[in-house]
CSV table of C-alpha atoms and ligand atoms in Angstrom, one decimal:
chain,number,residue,atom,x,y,z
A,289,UNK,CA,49.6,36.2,50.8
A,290,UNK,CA,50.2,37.2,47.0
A,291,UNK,CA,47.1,38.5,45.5
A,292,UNK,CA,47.0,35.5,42.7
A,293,UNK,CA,48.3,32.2,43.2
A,294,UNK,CA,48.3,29.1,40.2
A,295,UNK,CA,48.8,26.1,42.1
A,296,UNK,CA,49.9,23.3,39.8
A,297,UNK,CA,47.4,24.0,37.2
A,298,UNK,CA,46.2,21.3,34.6
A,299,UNK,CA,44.1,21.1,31.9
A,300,UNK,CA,43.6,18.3,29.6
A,301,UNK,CA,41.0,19.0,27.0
A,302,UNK,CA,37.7,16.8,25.9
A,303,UNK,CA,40.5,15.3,22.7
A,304,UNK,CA,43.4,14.3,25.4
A,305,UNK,CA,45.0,17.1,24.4
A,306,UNK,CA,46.7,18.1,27.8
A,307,UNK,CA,47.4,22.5,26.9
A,308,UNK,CA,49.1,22.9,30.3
A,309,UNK,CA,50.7,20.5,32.7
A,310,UNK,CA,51.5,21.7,35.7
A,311,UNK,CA,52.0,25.6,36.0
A,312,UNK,CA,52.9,27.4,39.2
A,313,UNK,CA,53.0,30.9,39.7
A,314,UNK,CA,52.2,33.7,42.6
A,315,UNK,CA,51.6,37.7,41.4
A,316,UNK,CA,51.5,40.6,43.4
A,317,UNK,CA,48.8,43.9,43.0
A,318,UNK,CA,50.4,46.1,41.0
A,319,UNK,CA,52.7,43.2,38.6
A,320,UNK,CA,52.4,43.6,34.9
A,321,UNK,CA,53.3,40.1,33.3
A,322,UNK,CA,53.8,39.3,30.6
A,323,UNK,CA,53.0,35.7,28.9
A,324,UNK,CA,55.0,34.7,26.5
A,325,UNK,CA,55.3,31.7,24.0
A,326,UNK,CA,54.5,30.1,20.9
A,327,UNK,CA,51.3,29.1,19.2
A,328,UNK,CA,49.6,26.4,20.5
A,329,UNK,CA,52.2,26.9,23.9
A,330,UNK,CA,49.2,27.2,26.4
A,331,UNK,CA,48.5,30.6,26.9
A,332,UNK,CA,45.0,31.5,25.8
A,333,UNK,CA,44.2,28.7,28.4
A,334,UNK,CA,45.6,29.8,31.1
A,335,UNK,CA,43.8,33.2,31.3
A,336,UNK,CA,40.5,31.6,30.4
A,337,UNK,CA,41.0,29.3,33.6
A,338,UNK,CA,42.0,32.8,35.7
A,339,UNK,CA,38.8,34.3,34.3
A,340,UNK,CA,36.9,31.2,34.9
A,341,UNK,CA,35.9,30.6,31.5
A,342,UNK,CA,37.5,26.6,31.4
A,343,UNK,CA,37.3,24.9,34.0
A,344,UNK,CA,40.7,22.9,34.8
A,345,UNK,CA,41.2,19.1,35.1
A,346,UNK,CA,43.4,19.8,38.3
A,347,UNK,CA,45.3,22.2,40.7
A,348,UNK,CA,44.2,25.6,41.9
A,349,UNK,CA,43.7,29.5,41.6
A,350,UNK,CA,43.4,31.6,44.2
A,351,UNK,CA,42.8,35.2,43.3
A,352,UNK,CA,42.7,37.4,46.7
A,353,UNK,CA,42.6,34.5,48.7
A,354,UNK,CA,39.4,33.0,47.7
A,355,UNK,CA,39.9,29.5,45.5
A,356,UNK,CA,37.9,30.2,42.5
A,357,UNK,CA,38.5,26.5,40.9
A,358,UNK,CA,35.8,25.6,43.9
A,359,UNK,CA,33.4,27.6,43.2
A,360,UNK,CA,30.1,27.1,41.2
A,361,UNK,CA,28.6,28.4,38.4
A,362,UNK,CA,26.6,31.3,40.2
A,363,UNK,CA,29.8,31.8,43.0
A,364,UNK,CA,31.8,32.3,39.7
A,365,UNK,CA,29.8,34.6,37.7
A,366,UNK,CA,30.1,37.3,40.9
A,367,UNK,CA,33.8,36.9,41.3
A,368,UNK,CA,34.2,37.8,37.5
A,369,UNK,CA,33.1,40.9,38.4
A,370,UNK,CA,36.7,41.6,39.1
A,371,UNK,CA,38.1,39.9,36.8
A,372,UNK,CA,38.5,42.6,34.0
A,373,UNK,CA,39.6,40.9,30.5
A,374,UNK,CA,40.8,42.6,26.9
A,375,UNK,CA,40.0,40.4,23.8
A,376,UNK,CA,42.4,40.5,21.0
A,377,UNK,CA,38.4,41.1,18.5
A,378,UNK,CA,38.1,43.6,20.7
A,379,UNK,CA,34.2,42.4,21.4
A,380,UNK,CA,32.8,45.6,21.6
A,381,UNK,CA,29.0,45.9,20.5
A,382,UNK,CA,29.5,47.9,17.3
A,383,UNK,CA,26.2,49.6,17.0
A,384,UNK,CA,26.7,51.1,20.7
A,385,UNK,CA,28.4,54.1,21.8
A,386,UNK,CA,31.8,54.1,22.9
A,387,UNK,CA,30.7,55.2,26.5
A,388,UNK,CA,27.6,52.9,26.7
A,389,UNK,CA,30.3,50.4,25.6
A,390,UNK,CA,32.3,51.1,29.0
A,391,UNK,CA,29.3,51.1,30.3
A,392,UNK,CA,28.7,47.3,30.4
A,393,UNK,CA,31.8,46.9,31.9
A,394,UNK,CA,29.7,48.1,35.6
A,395,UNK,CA,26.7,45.3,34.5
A,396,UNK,CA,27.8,43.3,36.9
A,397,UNK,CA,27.4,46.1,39.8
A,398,UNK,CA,24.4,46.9,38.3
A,399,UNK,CA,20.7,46.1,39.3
A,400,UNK,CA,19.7,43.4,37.1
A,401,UNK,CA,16.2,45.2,36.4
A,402,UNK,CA,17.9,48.9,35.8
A,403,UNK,CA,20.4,47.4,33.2
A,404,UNK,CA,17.4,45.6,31.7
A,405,UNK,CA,16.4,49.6,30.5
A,406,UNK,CA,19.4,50.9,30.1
A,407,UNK,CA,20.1,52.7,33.0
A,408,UNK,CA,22.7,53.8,34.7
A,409,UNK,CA,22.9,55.8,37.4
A,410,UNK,CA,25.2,58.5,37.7
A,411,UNK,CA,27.9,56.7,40.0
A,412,UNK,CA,28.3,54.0,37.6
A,413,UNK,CA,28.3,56.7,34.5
A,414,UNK,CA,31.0,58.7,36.5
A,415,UNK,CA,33.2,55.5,36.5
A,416,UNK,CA,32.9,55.0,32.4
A,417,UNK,CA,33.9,58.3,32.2
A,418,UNK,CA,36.9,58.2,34.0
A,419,UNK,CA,37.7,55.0,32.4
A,420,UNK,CA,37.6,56.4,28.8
A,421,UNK,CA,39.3,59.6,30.2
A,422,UNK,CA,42.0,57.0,31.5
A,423,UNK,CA,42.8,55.8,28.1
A,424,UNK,CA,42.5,58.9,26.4
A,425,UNK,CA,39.3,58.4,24.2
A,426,UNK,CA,37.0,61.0,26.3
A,427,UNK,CA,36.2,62.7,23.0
A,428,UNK,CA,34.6,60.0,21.6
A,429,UNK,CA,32.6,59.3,24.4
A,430,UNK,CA,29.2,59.0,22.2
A,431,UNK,CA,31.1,57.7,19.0
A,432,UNK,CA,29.1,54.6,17.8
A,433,UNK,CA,32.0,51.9,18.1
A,434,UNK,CA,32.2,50.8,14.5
A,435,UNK,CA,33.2,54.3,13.6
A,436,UNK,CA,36.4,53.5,15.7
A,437,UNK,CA,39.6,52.9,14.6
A,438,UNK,CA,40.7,49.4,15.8
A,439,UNK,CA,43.1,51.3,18.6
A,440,UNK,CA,40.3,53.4,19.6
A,441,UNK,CA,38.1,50.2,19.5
A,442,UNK,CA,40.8,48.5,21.8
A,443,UNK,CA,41.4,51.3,24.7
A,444,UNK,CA,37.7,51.2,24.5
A,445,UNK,CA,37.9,47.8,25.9
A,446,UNK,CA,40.5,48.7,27.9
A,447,UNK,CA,38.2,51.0,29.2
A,448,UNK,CA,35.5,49.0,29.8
A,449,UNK,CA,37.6,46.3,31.8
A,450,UNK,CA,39.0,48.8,33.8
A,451,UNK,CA,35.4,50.5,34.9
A,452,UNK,CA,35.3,47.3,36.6
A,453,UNK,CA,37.8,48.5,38.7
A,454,UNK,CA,39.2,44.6,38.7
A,455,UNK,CA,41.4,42.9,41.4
A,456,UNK,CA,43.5,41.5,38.3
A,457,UNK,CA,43.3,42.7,34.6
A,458,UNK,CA,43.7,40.0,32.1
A,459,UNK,CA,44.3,40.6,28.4
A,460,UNK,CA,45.0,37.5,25.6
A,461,UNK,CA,47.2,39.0,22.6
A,462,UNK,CA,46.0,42.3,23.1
A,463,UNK,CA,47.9,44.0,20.1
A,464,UNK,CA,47.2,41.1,17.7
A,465,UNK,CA,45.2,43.0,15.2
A,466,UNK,CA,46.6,46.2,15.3
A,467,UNK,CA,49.9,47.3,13.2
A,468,UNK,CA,53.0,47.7,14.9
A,469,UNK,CA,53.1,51.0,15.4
A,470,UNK,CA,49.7,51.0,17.2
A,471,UNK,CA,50.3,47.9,18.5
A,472,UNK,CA,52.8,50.4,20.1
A,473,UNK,CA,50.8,52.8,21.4
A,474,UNK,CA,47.7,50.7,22.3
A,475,UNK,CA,50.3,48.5,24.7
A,476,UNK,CA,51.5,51.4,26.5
A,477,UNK,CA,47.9,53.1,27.1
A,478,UNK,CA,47.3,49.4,29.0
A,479,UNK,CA,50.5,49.5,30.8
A,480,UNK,CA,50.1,52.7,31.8
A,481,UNK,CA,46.8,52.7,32.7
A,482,UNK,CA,47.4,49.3,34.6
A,483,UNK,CA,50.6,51.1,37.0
A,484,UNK,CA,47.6,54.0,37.3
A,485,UNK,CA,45.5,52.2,38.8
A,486,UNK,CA,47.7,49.4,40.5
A,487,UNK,CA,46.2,46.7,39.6
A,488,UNK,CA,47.5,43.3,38.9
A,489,UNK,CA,48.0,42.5,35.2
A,490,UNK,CA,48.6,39.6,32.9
A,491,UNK,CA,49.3,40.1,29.3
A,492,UNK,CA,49.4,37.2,26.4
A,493,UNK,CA,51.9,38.2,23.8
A,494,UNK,CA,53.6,37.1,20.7
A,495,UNK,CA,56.0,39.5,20.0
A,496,UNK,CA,58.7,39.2,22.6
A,497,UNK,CA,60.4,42.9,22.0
A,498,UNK,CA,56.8,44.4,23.3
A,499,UNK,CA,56.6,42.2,26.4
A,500,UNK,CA,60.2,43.2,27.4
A,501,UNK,CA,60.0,46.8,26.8
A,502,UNK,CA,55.9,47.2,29.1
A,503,UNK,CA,56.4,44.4,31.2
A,504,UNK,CA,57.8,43.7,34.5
A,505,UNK,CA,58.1,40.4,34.5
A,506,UNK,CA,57.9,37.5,31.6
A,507,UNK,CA,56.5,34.3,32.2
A,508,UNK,CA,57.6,31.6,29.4
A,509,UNK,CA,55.3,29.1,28.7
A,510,UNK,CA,56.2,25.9,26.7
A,511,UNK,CA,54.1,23.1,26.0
A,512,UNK,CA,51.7,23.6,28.7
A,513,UNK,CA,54.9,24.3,30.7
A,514,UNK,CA,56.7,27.1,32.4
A,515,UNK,CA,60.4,27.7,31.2
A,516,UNK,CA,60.9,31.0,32.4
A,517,UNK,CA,60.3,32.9,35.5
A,518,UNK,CA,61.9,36.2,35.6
A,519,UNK,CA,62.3,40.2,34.7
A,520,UNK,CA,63.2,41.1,30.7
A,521,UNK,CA,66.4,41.6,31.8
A,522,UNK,CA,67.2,38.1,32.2
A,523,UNK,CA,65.5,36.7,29.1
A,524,UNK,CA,68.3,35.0,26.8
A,525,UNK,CA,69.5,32.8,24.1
A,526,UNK,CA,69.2,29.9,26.3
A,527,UNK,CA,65.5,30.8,27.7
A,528,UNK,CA,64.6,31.8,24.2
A,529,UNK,CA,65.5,28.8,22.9
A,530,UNK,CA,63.7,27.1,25.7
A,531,UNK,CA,60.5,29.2,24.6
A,532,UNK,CA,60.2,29.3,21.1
A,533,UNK,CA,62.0,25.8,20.6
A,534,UNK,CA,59.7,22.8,18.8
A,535,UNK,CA,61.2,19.2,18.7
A,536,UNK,CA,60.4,18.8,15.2
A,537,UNK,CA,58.8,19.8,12.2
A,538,UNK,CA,59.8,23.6,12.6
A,539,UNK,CA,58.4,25.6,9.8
A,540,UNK,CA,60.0,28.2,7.7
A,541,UNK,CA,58.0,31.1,9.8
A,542,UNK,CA,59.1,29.9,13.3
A,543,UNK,CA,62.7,29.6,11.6
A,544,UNK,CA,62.8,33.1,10.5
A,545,UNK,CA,61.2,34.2,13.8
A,546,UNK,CA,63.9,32.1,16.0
A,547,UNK,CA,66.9,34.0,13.7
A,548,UNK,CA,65.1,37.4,14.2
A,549,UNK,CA,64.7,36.9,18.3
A,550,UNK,CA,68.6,35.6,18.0
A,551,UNK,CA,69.3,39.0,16.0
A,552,UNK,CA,67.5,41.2,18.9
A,553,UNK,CA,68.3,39.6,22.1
A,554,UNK,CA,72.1,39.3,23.3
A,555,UNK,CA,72.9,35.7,24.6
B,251,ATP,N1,38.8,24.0,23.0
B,251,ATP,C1,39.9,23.2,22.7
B,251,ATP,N2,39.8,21.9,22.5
B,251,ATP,C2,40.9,21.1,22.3
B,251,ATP,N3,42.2,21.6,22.2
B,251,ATP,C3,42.4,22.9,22.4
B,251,ATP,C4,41.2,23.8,22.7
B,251,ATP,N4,41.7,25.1,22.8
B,251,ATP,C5,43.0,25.0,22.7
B,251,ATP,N5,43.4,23.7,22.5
B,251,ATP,C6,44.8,23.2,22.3
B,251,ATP,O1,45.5,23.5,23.5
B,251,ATP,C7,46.8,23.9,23.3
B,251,ATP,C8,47.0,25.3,23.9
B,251,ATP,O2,46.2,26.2,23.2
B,251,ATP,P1,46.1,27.8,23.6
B,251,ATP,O3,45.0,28.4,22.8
B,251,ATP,O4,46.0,27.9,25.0
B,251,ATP,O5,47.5,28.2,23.1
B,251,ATP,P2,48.1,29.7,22.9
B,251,ATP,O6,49.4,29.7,23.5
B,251,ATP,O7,47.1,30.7,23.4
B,251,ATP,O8,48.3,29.8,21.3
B,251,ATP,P3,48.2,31.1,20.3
B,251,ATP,O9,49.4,31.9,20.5
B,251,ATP,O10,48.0,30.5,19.0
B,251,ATP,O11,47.0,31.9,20.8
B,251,ATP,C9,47.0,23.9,21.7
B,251,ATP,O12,47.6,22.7,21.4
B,251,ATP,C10,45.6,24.0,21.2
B,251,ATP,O13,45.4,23.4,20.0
B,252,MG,MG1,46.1,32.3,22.4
């Protein structure tokens, strides 16, 4: 049994708007994928339905063989335990250390009553630790996040998801607010970090170059639709045209993006 399965996946928001229509998919522990797809294509939605954040209007996930779109609101808020998620804001709490940060990442393994105090005990602060060490940032440990750099800020959060130590790993644009070059570096830390420790990872990204050079696998999503299933190497004109293409009303930005795309990928 693969450890996540999407079974037919719908959801149809309170306007009518329906974001995704009826998406399929299985991962193994241990993929990286990478979601890929214009603005507005569905993506966001889909990991907040993995993480349990919007509930969908119809079909299934099964993470680790338990179906998490029949759960309630108390069976759900345990299973996100292991759900570990990177925001593209980051949503670190800027006045806390880096570490204490990490820290909140183990709140849900945490007595309610110690965590109301502050305290940790030392399994849970041995965890952090690793995490940060895991991405690099053990030296700032007891920075105060706002006196990170937004790379720093985001391997912190990369941190703090991972000291979940999460059956899947879930990050929506991840790079979005960082410059290319970090956007760089910050995406390999959370590859690597992800083939480290083996766990199953899904990745929301824009720029298409990044997903093929971290990712295993690419899944292209189209109005609320999947139009590609397969490794980098196989992504093409044809897919990327599938991808990226609108019916109508195709703006000067999406124009120059199509060219560029045709510029890097061979078809
Ligand atoms: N809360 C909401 N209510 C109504 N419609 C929504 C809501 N959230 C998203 N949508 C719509 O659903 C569709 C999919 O949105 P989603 O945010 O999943 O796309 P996305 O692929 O993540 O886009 P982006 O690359 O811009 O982040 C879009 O048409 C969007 O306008
Ligand atoms: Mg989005």
């Amino acid at each position: 049994m693969p450890l996540l399965e999407v079974h037919e996946l719908r959801v149809v928001y309170g306007n009518g708007n329906e974001a995704l229509k009826s998406i399929t998919f299985s991962a193994e522990k241990g993929e990286l994928v990478g979601v890929i797809g214009r603005s507005g294509a569905g993506k966001s939605t889909l990991l907040r339905c993995i993480n349990g954040m919007q509930k969908p209007t119809g079909g299934r996930i099964v993470l680790d063989g338990v179906d998490l779109t029949a759960m309630n609101e108390s069976e759900l808020r345990k299973a996100r335990r292991e759900i570990g998620f990177v925001w593209q804001e980051y949503n670190l709490v800027e006045r806390l250390p880096a570490i204490t940060n990490v820290l909140t990442g183990r709140l849900g393994y945490n007595s309610g009553f110690a965590s109301f105090f502050g305290y940790f005990d030392k399994s849970h602060r041995e965890i952090a630790l690793k995490s940060l060490e895991q991405v690099g940032l053990l030296h700032r440990a007891k920075f105060r996040a706002d006196k990170l750099s937004g790379g720093e800020k985001q391997r912190v959060s990369i941190a703090r998801a991972i000291s979940q130590q999460p059956k899947i790993l879930l990050a929506d644009e991840p790079v979005a607010s960082l410059d290319p070059e970090l956007s760089v570096q910050v995406l390999s830390d959370l590859a690597r970090v992800a083939r480290e420790v083996g766990v199953l990872t899904l990745i929301n990204i824009h720029q298409v170059e990044l997903a093929q050079q971290f990712c295993d696998r690419l899944i292209g999503i189209a109005r609320g639709k999947i139009v590609f299933d397969g490794p980098p190497s196989e992504l093409n004109l044809t897919v990327l045209d599938a991808i990226y293409r609108f019916d109508k009303n195709l703006s000067e930005k999406d124009l120059a993006e199509l060219a560029r795309l045709r510029e890097l990928i061979p078809g």
